[in-house]
Tab-separated table of C-alpha atoms in Angstrom:
chain	number	residue	atom	x	y	z
G	1	MET	CA	50.528	81.757	57.515
G	2	GLN	CA	53.822	80.079	59.545
G	3	THR	CA	55.482	83.950	58.283
G	4	TRP	CA	52.802	85.290	59.152
G	5	ASP	CA	53.039	84.233	62.959
G	6	PHE	CA	56.682	84.738	62.799
G	7	GLY	CA	56.593	88.546	61.663
G	8	ASN	CA	54.241	89.427	64.634
G	9	ALA	CA	55.887	87.003	66.785
G	10	ILE	CA	58.889	89.544	66.189
G	11	ALA	CA	56.413	92.685	66.763
G	12	ALA	CA	55.919	91.543	69.980
G	13	LEU	CA	59.426	91.106	71.301
G	14	VAL	CA	60.359	94.091	69.376
G	15	ALA	CA	57.838	95.300	71.253
G	16	VAL	CA	59.058	94.024	74.417
G	17	GLY	CA	61.934	94.977	74.406
G	18	GLY	CA	60.915	98.996	73.740
G	19	TYR	CA	58.724	98.751	76.832
G	20	MET	CA	61.802	97.470	79.019
G	21	ALA	CA	64.425	99.309	77.206
G	22	GLU	CA	62.540	102.601	78.095
G	23	HIS	CA	61.306	101.180	81.463
G	24	LEU	CA	64.665	100.797	83.059
G	25	PHE	CA	65.915	104.396	80.961
G	26	SER	CA	62.681	105.987	83.204
G	27	ARG	CA	63.703	104.505	86.298
G	28	LYS	CA	67.663	104.966	85.605
G	29	GLN	CA	66.424	108.949	84.921
G	30	ALA	CA	64.368	109.078	87.564
G	31	GLN	CA	67.143	107.563	90.221
G	32	MET	CA	69.591	109.930	89.102
G	33	GLU	CA	67.098	112.584	89.543
G	34	LYS	CA	66.713	111.432	93.330
G	35	GLN	CA	69.994	111.044	93.412
G	36	MET	CA	70.061	115.171	92.462
G	37	GLU	CA	67.878	115.545	94.593
G	38	ARG	CA	69.615	114.407	97.379
G	39	VAL	CA	73.022	116.564	96.375
G	40	GLU	CA	70.670	119.584	96.200
G	41	ALA	CA	70.152	119.609	99.584
G	42	GLN	CA	73.341	117.983	101.390
G	43	SER	CA	74.929	121.000	99.946
G	44	HIS	CA	72.398	123.667	100.675
G	45	GLN	CA	70.770	122.300	103.600
G	46	LEU	CA	74.094	120.609	105.819
G	47	LEU	CA	77.733	121.298	103.734
G	48	VAL	CA	77.218	124.958	102.775
G	49	PRO	CA	75.313	126.233	105.815
G	50	VAL	CA	77.776	124.142	108.528
G	51	THR	CA	81.398	125.623	106.816
G	52	MET	CA	79.785	128.753	106.785
G	53	GLN	CA	79.128	129.249	110.938
G	54	LEU	CA	82.527	127.272	110.936
G	55	HIS	CA	84.093	130.021	108.631
G	56	ARG	CA	81.906	132.859	111.135
G	57	LEU	CA	83.325	130.831	114.252
G	58	TRP	CA	87.185	130.721	113.041
G	59	HIS	CA	87.634	133.355	111.086
G	60	GLY	CA	84.801	136.239	112.658
G	61	CYS	CA	84.763	134.608	116.176
G	62	ILE	CA	88.564	133.129	117.479
G	63	MET	CA	90.451	134.651	115.297
G	64	ASN	CA	89.172	138.397	116.725
G	65	PHE	CA	89.706	137.388	119.819
G	66	ILE	CA	92.894	136.659	119.267
G	67	ASP	CA	94.033	139.150	117.401
G	68	LYS	CA	92.263	141.106	120.197
G	69	HIS	CA	94.817	140.310	123.181
G	70	CYS	CA	97.369	139.477	120.874
G	71	GLU	CA	100.035	142.580	121.356
G	72	ASP	CA	99.046	142.544	125.554
G	73	VAL	CA	100.030	138.848	125.563
G	74	LEU	CA	102.485	137.385	123.075
G	75	LEU	CA	103.880	140.489	121.524
G	76	LYS	CA	104.488	142.772	125.815
G	77	LYS	CA	105.794	139.614	127.586
G	78	ASP	CA	109.759	138.855	127.056
G	79	GLU	CA	108.887	135.418	128.209
G	80	TYR	CA	106.764	134.679	125.482
G	81	LYS	CA	110.048	136.045	122.649
G	82	GLU	CA	111.007	132.498	121.818
G	83	THR	CA	106.601	131.644	120.452
G	84	LEU	CA	107.607	135.207	118.903
G	85	ILE	CA	110.486	134.210	116.911
G	86	LYS	CA	108.545	130.712	115.747
G	87	CYS	CA	105.899	132.633	114.506
G	88	THR	CA	107.752	135.196	112.812
G	89	ASN	CA	110.114	132.468	111.085
G	90	ASN	CA	106.585	131.329	109.769
G	91	MET	CA	105.157	133.890	107.758
G	92	GLU	CA	108.251	134.433	106.715
G	93	ARG	CA	108.188	130.525	105.025
G	94	TRP	CA	105.045	131.686	103.628
G	95	GLY	CA	106.825	134.907	102.380
G	96	GLU	CA	108.831	132.851	100.455
G	97	GLY	CA	106.404	131.114	98.563
G	98	SER	CA	105.249	128.178	100.121
G	99	ASP	CA	102.671	126.341	99.180
G	100	ALA	CA	101.864	124.122	101.352
G	101	PHE	CA	98.415	125.465	103.050
G	102	HIS	CA	97.601	127.804	100.094
G	103	LEU	CA	98.123	130.543	102.312
G	104	GLU	CA	99.394	134.138	102.184
G	105	LEU	CA	101.789	136.494	104.155
G	106	PRO	CA	97.664	137.838	106.098
G	107	THR	CA	96.992	141.867	105.466
G	108	ARG	CA	94.270	142.596	107.792
G	109	TYR	CA	94.289	142.108	111.248
G	110	ARG	CA	95.981	144.268	113.330
G	111	HIS	CA	99.158	142.047	114.335
G	112	ALA	CA	100.109	140.161	111.039
G	113	VAL	CA	101.707	137.540	113.432
G	114	SER	CA	98.514	136.469	115.174
G	115	PHE	CA	97.083	134.324	112.271
G	116	PRO	CA	100.057	132.137	112.668
G	117	TRP	CA	99.943	131.949	116.200
G	118	ALA	CA	96.285	131.006	115.679
G	119	LEU	CA	97.418	129.057	113.937
G	120	GLU	CA	99.207	126.217	116.548
G	121	VAL	CA	95.407	125.266	117.017
G	122	MET	CA	94.677	123.721	113.433
G	123	HIS	CA	98.200	122.342	112.892
G	124	GLU	CA	100.421	120.319	114.936
G	125	ASP	CA	102.799	120.501	112.598
G	126	TYR	CA	103.526	122.842	109.708
G	127	ASN	CA	101.278	120.051	107.434
G	128	ILE	CA	99.186	118.293	109.970
G	129	MET	CA	96.255	119.153	110.375
G	130	ARG	CA	94.375	118.277	113.873
G	131	VAL	CA	91.091	115.860	114.516
G	132	THR	CA	91.197	118.151	117.574
G	133	HIS	CA	92.736	119.974	120.209
G	134	PRO	CA	92.196	120.523	124.030
G	135	ARG	CA	92.103	124.477	123.257
G	136	GLU	CA	90.316	126.787	121.552
G	137	LEU	CA	93.472	129.796	121.412
G	138	PRO	CA	96.530	128.753	121.612
G	139	LEU	CA	97.755	127.562	124.920
G	140	ILE	CA	100.260	130.929	126.035
G	141	LEU	CA	96.482	133.071	125.609
G	142	HIS	CA	94.383	129.764	127.524
G	143	ASP	CA	97.350	130.147	130.358
G	144	GLU	CA	97.382	133.384	130.831
G	145	ILE	CA	92.864	132.859	130.871
G	146	LEU	CA	93.119	130.154	132.786
G	147	LYS	CA	95.060	131.790	135.932
G	148	CYS	CA	94.265	135.823	134.659
G	149	ASP	CA	91.677	137.673	137.616
G	150	ARG	CA	88.358	137.035	137.223
G	151	ASN	CA	87.548	141.427	137.853
G	152	SER	CA	90.448	141.643	135.470
G	153	THR	CA	90.071	143.708	131.756
G	154	LEU	CA	91.000	140.125	130.133
G	155	TRP	CA	88.536	137.790	131.802
G	156	LYS	CA	85.848	140.172	130.967
G	157	SER	CA	86.757	140.093	127.093
G	158	TYR	CA	86.873	136.207	126.785
G	159	GLU	CA	83.541	135.661	128.899
G	160	ALA	CA	82.554	138.252	126.045
G	161	PHE	CA	83.734	135.886	123.544
G	162	ILE	CA	82.398	132.852	124.294
G	163	ARG	CA	79.215	133.815	126.058
G	164	TYR	CA	78.446	136.582	122.662
G	165	SER	CA	80.708	134.985	120.162
G	166	TYR	CA	81.547	132.085	120.336
G	167	LEU	CA	78.025	129.926	121.605
G	168	PRO	CA	75.816	131.383	119.135
G	169	ALA	CA	78.666	129.519	116.501
G	170	ILE	CA	78.792	126.610	117.357
G	171	GLU	CA	74.565	126.372	118.694
G	172	ARG	CA	74.127	127.585	115.550
G	173	ILE	CA	76.122	124.464	113.505
G	174	GLY	CA	74.359	121.895	116.099
G	175	GLU	CA	71.926	123.117	115.231
G	176	ILE	CA	71.771	122.718	111.138
G	177	ILE	CA	73.735	118.899	112.070
G	178	ASP	CA	70.860	118.392	114.026
G	179	GLU	CA	68.103	119.489	111.527
G	180	HIS	CA	70.108	117.839	107.836
G	181	GLY	CA	72.893	115.384	109.497
G	182	HIS	CA	70.748	112.618	107.240
G	183	LEU	CA	72.077	113.838	104.821
G	184	MET	CA	75.763	113.717	104.088
G	185	GLU	CA	78.652	110.860	102.306
G	186	PRO	CA	80.831	109.599	105.159
G	187	VAL	CA	84.212	110.041	103.416
G	188	PRO	CA	86.216	107.847	102.142
G	189	ALA	CA	89.234	105.580	104.908
G	190	THR	CA	91.450	106.194	102.528
G	191	ARG	CA	91.555	109.589	102.085
G	192	MET	CA	90.376	110.481	105.654
G	193	LYS	CA	94.420	109.457	106.717
G	194	GLU	CA	95.902	111.481	103.483
G	195	ILE	CA	93.887	114.319	105.069
G	196	PHE	CA	94.640	113.962	108.782
G	197	LYS	CA	97.704	111.741	107.929
G	198	THR	CA	96.732	109.626	111.060
G	199	GLU	CA	95.236	105.975	110.688
G	200	GLY	CA	92.893	106.672	113.087
G	201	ASN	CA	91.069	109.792	115.475
G	202	GLY	CA	92.333	109.322	117.862
G	203	TYR	CA	89.835	107.471	119.842
G	204	GLY	CA	90.538	104.459	119.964
G	205	ILE	CA	88.579	104.292	116.611
G	206	LYS	CA	89.937	104.316	112.864
G	207	TRP	CA	88.911	105.603	110.325
G	208	SER	CA	88.433	102.386	108.351
G	209	HIS	CA	85.613	101.420	110.959
G	210	ALA	CA	85.126	105.460	112.111
G	211	PRO	CA	80.723	106.828	112.463
G	212	ARG	CA	80.627	108.424	109.570
G	213	MET	CA	78.953	110.648	111.656
G	214	TRP	CA	81.440	110.750	114.216
G	215	PHE	CA	82.800	115.038	113.321
G	216	TYR	CA	79.315	115.701	113.685
G	217	SER	CA	78.800	114.029	116.290
G	218	HIS	CA	81.941	115.030	117.961
G	219	MET	CA	80.692	119.069	117.132
G	220	LEU	CA	76.759	117.907	118.836
G	221	ALA	CA	78.665	116.979	122.761
G	222	TYR	CA	80.851	120.119	122.391
G	223	VAL	CA	78.167	122.425	122.385
G	224	ASP	CA	76.439	120.274	124.994
G	225	SER	CA	80.058	120.134	126.628
G	226	TRP	CA	79.931	124.840	126.326
G	227	LYS	CA	76.359	125.038	127.356
G	228	GLU	CA	77.019	123.231	130.644
G	229	LEU	CA	80.096	125.089	131.178
G	230	LEU	CA	78.114	128.201	130.611
G	231	SER	CA	75.580	126.955	134.015
G	232	LYS	CA	78.792	126.714	135.803
G	233	TRP	CA	79.518	130.501	135.343
G	234	ASP	CA	76.356	131.848	136.014
G	235	GLY	CA	76.292	129.742	139.480
G	236	GLY	CA	79.403	131.796	140.262
G	237	SER	CA	81.735	129.463	139.305
G	238	TYR	CA	84.763	130.730	138.005
G	239	GLU	CA	87.776	127.698	137.870
G	240	GLU	CA	87.550	125.908	134.501
G	241	ILE	CA	87.482	128.360	131.608
G	242	ARG	CA	87.159	125.655	128.679
G	243	PRO	CA	85.024	122.425	129.073
G	244	SER	CA	86.394	118.646	129.161
G	245	ILE	CA	85.915	117.554	126.216
G	246	ASP	CA	88.052	118.383	122.595
G	247	PHE	CA	87.317	120.905	120.505
G	248	PRO	CA	86.349	118.950	116.391
G	249	VAL	CA	88.888	121.727	114.872
G	250	GLY	CA	89.493	119.512	112.177
G	251	LEU	CA	85.526	119.193	110.500
G	252	LEU	CA	86.124	122.442	109.015
G	253	ARG	CA	88.546	120.618	106.576
G	254	PHE	CA	86.240	117.023	106.867
G	255	ASN	CA	82.818	119.452	106.437
G	256	ILE	CA	84.963	121.060	103.339
G	257	GLU	CA	86.477	117.430	101.924
G	258	MET	CA	82.627	116.291	101.837
G	259	GLN	CA	82.218	119.443	99.039
G	260	GLN	CA	84.318	118.159	96.620
């Protein structure tokens, strides 16, 4: 009798243990499936669409505009010869095999020098990426637009660029962030320091304490600031050529990092 009771007790324990193990396994599997669903949603609904739109913004909009006006501004005016030499030297460094940014000599632009000229917006130095920048265009081109007549060809080109290329691109980014921004995962503060070579975002907040949504929040405010500026243009006020909020140019690198 005692042997039978002991055997049944062992069997019961084994059964309970098996049930608990199966339950834990099922629970862990469900958690993994849920996490995979979130990762898939994050990639398909947030990271890939935002990255695609950022490439559209940079390569399709900004680079095209810079390349379009490179000859009239950078190549033809003697006062910008020093900048032209600097850009040419940067191209030569790439041609010598420097892989700091995994770049190659550009061959598809109207003017090859347009690309290194444009990189001053994205990079503080040859190997330091900016978090934000107070301009969307190289300083020389920005200043030429600022001082040009509002009936000039340059101004008309710039206004068309902003209204029909630039603003639609950043508005789409804002829409994606608004709808799916909650899916993002934070990039570790140590990694942010490595990417941008800074302790913080430049606005008084260290990466270790910055909200994980900081880049996205900045982008949303940036989009709204452009809408505000265009309302001034529509009212006939053209003194300002860009909003007061800095361009979050580092968002592209940040978003690519999250896809890693």
